[in-house]
mmCIF file with all atom_site columns, C-alpha atoms in Angstrom:
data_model
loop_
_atom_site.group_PDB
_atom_site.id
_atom_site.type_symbol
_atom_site.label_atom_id
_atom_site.label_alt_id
_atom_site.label_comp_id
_atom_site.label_asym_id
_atom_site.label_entity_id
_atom_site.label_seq_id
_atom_site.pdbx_PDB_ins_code
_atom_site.Cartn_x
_atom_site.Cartn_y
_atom_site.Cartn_z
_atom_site.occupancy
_atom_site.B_iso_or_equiv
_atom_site.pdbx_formal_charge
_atom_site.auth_seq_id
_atom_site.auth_comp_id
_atom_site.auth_asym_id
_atom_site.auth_atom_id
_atom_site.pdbx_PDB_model_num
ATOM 1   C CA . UNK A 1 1   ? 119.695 111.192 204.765 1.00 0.00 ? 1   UNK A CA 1
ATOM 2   C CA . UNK A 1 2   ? 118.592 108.570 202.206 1.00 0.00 ? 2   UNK A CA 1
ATOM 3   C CA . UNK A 1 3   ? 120.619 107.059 199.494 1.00 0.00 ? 3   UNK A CA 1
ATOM 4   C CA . UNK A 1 4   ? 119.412 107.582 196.356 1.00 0.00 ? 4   UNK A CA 1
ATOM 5   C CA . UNK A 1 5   ? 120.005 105.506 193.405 1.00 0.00 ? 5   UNK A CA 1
ATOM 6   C CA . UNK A 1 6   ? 118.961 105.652 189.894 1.00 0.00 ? 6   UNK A CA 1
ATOM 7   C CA . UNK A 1 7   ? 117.396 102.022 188.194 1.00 0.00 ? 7   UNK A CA 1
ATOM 8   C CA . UNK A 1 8   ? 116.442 101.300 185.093 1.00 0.00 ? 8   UNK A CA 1
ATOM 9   C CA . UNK A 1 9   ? 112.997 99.550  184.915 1.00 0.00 ? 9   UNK A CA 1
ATOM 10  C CA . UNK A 1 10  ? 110.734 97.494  182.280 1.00 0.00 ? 10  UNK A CA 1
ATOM 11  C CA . UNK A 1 11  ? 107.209 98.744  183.351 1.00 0.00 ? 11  UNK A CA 1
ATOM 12  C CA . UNK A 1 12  ? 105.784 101.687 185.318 1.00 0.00 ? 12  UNK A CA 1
ATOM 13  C CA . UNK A 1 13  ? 102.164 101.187 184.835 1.00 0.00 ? 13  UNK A CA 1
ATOM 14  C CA . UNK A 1 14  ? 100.250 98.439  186.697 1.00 0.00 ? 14  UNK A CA 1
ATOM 15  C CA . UNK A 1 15  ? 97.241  97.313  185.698 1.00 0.00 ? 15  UNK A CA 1
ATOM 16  C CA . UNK A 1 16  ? 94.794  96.081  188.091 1.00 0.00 ? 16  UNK A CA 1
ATOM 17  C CA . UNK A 1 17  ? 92.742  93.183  187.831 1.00 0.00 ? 17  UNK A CA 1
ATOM 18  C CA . UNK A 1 18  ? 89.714  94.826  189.248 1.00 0.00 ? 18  UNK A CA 1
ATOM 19  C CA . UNK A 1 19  ? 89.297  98.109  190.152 1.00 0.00 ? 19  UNK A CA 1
ATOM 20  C CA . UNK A 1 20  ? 90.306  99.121  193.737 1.00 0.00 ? 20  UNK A CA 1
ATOM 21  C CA . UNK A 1 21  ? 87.099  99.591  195.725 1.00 0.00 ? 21  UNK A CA 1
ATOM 22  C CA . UNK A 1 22  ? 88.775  102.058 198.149 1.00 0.00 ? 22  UNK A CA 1
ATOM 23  C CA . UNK A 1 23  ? 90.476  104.383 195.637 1.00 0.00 ? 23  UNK A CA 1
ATOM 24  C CA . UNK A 1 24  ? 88.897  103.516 192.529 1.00 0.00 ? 24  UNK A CA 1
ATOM 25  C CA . UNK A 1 25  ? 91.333  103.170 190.615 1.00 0.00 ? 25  UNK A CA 1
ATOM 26  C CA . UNK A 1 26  ? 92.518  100.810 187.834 1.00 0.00 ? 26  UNK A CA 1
ATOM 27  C CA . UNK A 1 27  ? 96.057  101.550 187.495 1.00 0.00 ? 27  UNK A CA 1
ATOM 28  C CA . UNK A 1 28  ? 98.905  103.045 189.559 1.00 0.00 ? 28  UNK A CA 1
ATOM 29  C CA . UNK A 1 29  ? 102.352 104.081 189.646 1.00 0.00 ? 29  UNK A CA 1
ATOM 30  C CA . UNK A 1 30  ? 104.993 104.273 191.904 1.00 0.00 ? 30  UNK A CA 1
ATOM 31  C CA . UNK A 1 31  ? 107.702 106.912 191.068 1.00 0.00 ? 31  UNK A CA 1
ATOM 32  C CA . UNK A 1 32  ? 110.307 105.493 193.473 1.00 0.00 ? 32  UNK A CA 1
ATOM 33  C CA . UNK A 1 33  ? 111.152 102.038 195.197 1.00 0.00 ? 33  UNK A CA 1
ATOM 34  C CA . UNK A 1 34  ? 111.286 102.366 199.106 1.00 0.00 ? 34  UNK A CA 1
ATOM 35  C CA . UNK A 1 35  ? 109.758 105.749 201.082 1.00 0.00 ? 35  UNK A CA 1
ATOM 36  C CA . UNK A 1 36  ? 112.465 108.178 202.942 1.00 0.00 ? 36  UNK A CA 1
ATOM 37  C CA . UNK A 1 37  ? 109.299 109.607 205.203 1.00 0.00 ? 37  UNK A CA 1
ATOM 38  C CA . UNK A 1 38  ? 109.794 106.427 207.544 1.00 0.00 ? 38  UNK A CA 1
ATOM 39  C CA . UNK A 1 39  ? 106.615 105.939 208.673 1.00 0.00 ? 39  UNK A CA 1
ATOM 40  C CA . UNK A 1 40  ? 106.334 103.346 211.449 1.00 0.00 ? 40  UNK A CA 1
ATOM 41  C CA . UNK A 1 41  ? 103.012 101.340 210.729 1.00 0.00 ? 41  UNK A CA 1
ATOM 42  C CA . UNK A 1 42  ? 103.943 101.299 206.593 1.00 0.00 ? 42  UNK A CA 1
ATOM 43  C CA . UNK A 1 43  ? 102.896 97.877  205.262 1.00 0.00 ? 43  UNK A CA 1
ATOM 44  C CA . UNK A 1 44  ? 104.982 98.647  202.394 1.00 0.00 ? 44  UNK A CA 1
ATOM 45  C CA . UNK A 1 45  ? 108.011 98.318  204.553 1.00 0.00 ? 45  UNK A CA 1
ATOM 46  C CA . UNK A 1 46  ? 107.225 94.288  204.166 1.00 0.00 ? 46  UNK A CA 1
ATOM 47  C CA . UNK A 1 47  ? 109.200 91.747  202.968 1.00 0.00 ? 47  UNK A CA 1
ATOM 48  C CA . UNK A 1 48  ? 106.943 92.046  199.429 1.00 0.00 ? 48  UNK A CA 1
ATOM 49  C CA . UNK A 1 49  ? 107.705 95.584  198.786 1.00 0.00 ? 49  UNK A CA 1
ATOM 50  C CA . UNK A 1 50  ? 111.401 95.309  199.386 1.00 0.00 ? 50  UNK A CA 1
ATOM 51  C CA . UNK A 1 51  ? 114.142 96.952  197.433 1.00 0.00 ? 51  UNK A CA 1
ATOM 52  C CA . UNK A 1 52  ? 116.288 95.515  195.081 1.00 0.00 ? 52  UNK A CA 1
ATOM 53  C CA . UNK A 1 53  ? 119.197 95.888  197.672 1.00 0.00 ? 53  UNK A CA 1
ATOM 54  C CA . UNK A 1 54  ? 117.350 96.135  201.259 1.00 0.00 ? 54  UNK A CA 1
ATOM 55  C CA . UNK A 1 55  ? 118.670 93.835  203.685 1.00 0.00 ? 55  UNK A CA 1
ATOM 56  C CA . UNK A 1 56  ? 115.919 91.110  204.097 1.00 0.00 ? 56  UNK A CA 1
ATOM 57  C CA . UNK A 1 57  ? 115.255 91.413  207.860 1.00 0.00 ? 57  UNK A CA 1
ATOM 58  C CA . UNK A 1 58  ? 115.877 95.810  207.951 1.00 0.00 ? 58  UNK A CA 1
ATOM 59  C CA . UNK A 1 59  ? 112.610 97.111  207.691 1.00 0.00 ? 59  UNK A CA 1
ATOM 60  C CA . UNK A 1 60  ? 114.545 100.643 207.906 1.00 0.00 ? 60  UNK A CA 1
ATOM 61  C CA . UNK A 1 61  ? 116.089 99.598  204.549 1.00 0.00 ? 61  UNK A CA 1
ATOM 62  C CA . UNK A 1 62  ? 113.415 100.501 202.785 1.00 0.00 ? 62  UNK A CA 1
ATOM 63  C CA . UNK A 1 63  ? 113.099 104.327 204.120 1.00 0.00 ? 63  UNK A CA 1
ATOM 64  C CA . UNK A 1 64  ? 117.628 103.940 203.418 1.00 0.00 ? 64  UNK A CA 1
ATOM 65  C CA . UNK A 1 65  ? 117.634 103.422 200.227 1.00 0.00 ? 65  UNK A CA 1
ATOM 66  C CA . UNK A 1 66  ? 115.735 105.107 197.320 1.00 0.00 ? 66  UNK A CA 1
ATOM 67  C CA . UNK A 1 67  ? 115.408 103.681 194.171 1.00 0.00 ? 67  UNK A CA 1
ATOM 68  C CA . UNK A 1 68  ? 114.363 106.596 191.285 1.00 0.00 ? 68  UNK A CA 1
ATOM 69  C CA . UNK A 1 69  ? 112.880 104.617 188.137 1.00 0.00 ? 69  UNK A CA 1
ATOM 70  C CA . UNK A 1 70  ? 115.343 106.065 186.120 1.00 0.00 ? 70  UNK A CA 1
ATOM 71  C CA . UNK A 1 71  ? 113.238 107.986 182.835 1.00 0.00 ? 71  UNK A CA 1
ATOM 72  C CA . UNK A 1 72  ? 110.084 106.832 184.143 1.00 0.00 ? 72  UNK A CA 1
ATOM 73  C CA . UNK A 1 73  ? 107.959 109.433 182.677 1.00 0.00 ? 73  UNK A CA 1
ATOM 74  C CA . UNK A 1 74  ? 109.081 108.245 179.584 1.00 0.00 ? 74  UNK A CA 1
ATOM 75  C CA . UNK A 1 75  ? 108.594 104.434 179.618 1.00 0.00 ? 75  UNK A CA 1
ATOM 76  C CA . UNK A 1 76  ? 104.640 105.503 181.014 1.00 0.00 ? 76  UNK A CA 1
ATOM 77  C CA . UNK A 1 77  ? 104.721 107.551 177.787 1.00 0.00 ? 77  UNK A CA 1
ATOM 78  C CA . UNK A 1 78  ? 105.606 105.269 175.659 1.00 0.00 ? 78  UNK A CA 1
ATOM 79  C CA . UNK A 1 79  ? 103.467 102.287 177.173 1.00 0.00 ? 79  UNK A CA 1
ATOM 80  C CA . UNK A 1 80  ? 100.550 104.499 176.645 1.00 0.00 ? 80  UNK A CA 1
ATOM 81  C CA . UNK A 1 81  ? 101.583 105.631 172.949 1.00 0.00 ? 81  UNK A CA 1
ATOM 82  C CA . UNK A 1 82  ? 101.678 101.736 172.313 1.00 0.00 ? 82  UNK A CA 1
ATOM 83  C CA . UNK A 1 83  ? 98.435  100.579 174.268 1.00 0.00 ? 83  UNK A CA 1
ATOM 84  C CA . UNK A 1 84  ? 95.862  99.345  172.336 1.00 0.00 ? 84  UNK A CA 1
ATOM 85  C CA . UNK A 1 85  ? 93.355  98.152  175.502 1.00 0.00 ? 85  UNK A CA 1
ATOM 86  C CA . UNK A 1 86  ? 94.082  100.718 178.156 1.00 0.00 ? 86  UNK A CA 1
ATOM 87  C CA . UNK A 1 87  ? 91.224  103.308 178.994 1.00 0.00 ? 87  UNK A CA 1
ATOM 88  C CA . UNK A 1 88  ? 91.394  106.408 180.210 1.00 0.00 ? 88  UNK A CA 1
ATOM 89  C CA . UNK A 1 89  ? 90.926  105.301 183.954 1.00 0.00 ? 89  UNK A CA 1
ATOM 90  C CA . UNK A 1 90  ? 92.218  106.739 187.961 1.00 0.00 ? 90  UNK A CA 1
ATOM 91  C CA . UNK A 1 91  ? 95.569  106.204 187.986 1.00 0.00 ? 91  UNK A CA 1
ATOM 92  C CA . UNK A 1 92  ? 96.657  106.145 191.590 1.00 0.00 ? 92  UNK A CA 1
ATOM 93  C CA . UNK A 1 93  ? 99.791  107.444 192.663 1.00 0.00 ? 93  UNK A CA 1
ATOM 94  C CA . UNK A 1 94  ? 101.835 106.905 195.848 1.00 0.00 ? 94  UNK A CA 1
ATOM 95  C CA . UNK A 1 95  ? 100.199 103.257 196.407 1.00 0.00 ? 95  UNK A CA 1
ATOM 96  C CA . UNK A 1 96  ? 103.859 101.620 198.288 1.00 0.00 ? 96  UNK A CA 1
ATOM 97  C CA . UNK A 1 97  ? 105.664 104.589 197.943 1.00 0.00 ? 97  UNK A CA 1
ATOM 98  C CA . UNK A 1 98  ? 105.488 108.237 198.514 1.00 0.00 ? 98  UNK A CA 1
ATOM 99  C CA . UNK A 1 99  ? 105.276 110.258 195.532 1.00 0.00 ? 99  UNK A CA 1
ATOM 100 C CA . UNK A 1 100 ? 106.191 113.275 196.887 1.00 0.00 ? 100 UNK A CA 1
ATOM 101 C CA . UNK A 1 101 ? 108.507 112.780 199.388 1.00 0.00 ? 101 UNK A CA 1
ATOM 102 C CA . UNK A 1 102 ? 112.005 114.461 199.642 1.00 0.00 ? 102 UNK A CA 1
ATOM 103 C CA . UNK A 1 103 ? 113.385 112.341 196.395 1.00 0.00 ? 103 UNK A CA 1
ATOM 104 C CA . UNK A 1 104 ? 110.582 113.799 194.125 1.00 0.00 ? 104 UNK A CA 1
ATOM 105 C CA . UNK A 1 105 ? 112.498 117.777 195.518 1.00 0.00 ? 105 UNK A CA 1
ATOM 106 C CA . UNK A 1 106 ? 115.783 116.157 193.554 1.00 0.00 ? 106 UNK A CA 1
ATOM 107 C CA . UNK A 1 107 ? 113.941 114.404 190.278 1.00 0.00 ? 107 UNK A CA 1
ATOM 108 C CA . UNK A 1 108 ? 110.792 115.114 189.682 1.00 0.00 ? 108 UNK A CA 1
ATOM 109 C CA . UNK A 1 109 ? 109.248 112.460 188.599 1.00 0.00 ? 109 UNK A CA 1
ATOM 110 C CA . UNK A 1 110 ? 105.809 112.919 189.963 1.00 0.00 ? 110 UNK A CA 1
ATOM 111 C CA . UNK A 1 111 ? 105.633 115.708 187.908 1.00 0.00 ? 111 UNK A CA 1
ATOM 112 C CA . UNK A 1 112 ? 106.908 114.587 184.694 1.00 0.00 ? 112 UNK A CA 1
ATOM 113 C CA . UNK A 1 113 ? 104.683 111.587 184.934 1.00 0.00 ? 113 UNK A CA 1
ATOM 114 C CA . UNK A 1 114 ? 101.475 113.963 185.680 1.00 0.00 ? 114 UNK A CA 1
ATOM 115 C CA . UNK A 1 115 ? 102.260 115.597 182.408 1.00 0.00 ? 115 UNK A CA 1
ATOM 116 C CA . UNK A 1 116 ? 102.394 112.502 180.383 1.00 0.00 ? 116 UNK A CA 1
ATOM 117 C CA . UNK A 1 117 ? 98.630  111.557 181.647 1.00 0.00 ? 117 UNK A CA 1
ATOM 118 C CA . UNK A 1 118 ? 97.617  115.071 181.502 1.00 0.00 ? 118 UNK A CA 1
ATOM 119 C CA . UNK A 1 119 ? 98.589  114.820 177.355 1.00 0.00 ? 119 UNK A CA 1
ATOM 120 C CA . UNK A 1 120 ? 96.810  111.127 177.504 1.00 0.00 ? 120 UNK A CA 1
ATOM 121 C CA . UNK A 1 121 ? 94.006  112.340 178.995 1.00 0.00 ? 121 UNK A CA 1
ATOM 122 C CA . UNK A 1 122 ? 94.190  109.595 182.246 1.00 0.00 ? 122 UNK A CA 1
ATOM 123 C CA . UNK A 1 123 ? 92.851  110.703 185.473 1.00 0.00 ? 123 UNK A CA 1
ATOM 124 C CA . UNK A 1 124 ? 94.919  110.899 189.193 1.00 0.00 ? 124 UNK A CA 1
ATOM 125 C CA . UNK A 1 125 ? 94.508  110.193 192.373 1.00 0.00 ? 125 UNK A CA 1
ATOM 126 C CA . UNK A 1 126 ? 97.512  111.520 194.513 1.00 0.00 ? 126 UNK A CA 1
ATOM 127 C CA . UNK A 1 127 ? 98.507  109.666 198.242 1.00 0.00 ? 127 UNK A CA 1
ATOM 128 C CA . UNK A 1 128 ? 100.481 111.856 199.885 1.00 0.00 ? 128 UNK A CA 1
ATOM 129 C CA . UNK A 1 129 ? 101.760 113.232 203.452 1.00 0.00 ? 129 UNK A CA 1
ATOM 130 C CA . UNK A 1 130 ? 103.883 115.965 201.846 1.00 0.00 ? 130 UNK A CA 1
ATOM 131 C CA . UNK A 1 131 ? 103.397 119.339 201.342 1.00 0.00 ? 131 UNK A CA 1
ATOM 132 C CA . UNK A 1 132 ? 105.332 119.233 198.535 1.00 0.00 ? 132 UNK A CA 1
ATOM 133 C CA . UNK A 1 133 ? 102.149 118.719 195.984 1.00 0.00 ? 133 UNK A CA 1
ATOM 134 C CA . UNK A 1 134 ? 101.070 122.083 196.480 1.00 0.00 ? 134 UNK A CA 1
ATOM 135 C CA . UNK A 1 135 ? 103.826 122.381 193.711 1.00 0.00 ? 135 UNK A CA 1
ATOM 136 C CA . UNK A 1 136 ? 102.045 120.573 191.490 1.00 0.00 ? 136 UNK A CA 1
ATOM 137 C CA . UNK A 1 137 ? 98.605  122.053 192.598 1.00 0.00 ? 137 UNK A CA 1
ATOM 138 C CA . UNK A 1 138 ? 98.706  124.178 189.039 1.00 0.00 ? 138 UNK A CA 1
ATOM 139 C CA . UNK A 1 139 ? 98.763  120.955 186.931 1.00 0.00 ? 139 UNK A CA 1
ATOM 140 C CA . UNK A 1 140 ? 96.512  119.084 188.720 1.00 0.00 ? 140 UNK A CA 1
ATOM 141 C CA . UNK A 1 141 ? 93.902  121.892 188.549 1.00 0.00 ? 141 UNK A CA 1
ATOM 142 C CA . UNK A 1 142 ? 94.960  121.547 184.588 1.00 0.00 ? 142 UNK A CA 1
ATOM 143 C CA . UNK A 1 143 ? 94.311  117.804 184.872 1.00 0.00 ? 143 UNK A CA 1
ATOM 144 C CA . UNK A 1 144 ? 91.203  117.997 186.426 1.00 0.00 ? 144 UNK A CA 1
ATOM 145 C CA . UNK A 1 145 ? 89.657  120.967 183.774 1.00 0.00 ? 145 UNK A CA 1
ATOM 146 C CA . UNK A 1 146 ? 89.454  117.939 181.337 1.00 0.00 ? 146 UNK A CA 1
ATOM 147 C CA . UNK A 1 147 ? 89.290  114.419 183.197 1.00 0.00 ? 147 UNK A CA 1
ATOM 148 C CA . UNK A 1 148 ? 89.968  114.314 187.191 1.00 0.00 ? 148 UNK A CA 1
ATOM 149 C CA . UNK A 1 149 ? 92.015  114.833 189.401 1.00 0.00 ? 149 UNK A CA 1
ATOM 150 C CA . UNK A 1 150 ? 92.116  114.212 193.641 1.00 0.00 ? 150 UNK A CA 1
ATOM 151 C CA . UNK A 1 151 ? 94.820  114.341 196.121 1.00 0.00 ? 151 UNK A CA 1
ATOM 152 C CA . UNK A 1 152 ? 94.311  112.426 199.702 1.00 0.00 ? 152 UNK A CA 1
ATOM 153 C CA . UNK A 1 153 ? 96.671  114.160 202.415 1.00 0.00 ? 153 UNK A CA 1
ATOM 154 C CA . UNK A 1 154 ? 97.203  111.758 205.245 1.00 0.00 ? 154 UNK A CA 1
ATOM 155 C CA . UNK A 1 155 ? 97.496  113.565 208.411 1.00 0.00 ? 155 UNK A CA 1
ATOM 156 C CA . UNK A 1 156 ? 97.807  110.968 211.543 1.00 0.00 ? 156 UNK A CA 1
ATOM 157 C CA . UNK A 1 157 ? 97.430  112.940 214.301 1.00 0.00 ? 157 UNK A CA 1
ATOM 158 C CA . UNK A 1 158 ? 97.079  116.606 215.337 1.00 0.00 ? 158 UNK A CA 1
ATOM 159 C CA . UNK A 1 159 ? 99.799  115.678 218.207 1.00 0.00 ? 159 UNK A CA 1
ATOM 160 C CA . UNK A 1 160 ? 103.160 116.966 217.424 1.00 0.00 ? 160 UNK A CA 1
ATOM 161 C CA . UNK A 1 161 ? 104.599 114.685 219.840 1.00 0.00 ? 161 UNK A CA 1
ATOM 162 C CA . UNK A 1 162 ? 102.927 111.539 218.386 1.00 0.00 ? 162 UNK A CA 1
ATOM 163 C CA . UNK A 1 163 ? 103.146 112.777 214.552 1.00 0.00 ? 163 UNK A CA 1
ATOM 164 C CA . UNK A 1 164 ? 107.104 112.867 215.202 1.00 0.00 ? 164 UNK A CA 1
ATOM 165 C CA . UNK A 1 165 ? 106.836 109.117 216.213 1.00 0.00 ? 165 UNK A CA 1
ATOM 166 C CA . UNK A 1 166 ? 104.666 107.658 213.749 1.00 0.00 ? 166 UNK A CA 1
ATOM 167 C CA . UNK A 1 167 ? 105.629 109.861 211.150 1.00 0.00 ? 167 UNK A CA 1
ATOM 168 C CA . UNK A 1 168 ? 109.093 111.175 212.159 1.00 0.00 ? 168 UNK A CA 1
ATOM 169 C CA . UNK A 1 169 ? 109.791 112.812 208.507 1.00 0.00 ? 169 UNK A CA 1
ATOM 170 C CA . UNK A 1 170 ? 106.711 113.953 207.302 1.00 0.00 ? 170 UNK A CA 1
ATOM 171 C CA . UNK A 1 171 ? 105.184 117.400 207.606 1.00 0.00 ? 171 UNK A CA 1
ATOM 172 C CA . UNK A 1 172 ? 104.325 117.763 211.314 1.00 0.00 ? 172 UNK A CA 1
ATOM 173 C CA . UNK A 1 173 ? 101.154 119.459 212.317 1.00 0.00 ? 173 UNK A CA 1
ATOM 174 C CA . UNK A 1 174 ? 103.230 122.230 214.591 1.00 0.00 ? 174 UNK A CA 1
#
């Protein structure tokens, strides 16, 4: 079982430089710092992505230890109350991080930041392996009657035995 931990944070929004020409998005979010689903070919288990406390040679640190942006929904709130140059554009969620994995069962942040661009207006795109958006699938619909929204569901393998290696805490096919 993962640690969680609550930090407090400056920013929540990043702004891209260019728009990402696989996702096409402009902005994204990450609702938590490190990824409890484990998954063994993550390149956001590397040295860049690490968390604030993460041992710098454990890549299993980062799936140990969960940082929760403490009142994150707020701070995106507020930094889109105050922006004068942002445009409506995808937000991507879940880019080094997990949005809905086990964490998001405990806070909720996903959601709470969904309802902040649902009230600006911003459109999603959701990265997930869990099963868990289906919870959300009601406010994304609501998202999507007036901008967009899309969710991309990872499944690795239809293998059960494989699935529980690479992806030993995610939803298994079985």
């Amino acid at each position: 079982m993962p640690q969680f931990n609550e930090q407090t944070y400056k920013s929540i929004l990043n702004q891209k430089k260019w728009i990402d020409n696989w996702f096409w998005d402009r902005y994204s979010i990450n609702p938590y710092s490190g990824c409890s689903i484990g998954c063994v070919y993550c390149d956001a288990r590397s040295q860049k992505y690490r968390t604030p406390n993460a041992p710098q040679l454990d890549p299993a640190a980062f799936e140990k230890e969960i940082f929760v942006k403490k009142d994150a929904h707020e701070l995106l709130d507020k930094r889109l109350n105050n922006a004068r140059t942002l445009l409506p554009d995808v937000v991507a969620m879940s880019g080094k991080t997990d949005c809905y994995q086990p964490a998001e069962k405990i806070y909720r942040s996903t959601r709470e930041m969904l309802k902040v661009l649902q009230r600006h207006h911003f459109p999603v795109h959701i990265i997930t392996k869990s099963n868990l958006v289906l919870e959300d699938a009601g406010l994304l619909n609501e998202i999507a009657k007036n901008t967009w929204a899309g969710v991309s569901v990872t499944i690795t393998t239809a293998d059960p035995k494989m699935s529980k290696f690479l992806d030993n805490k995610a939803p298994h096919p079985d």
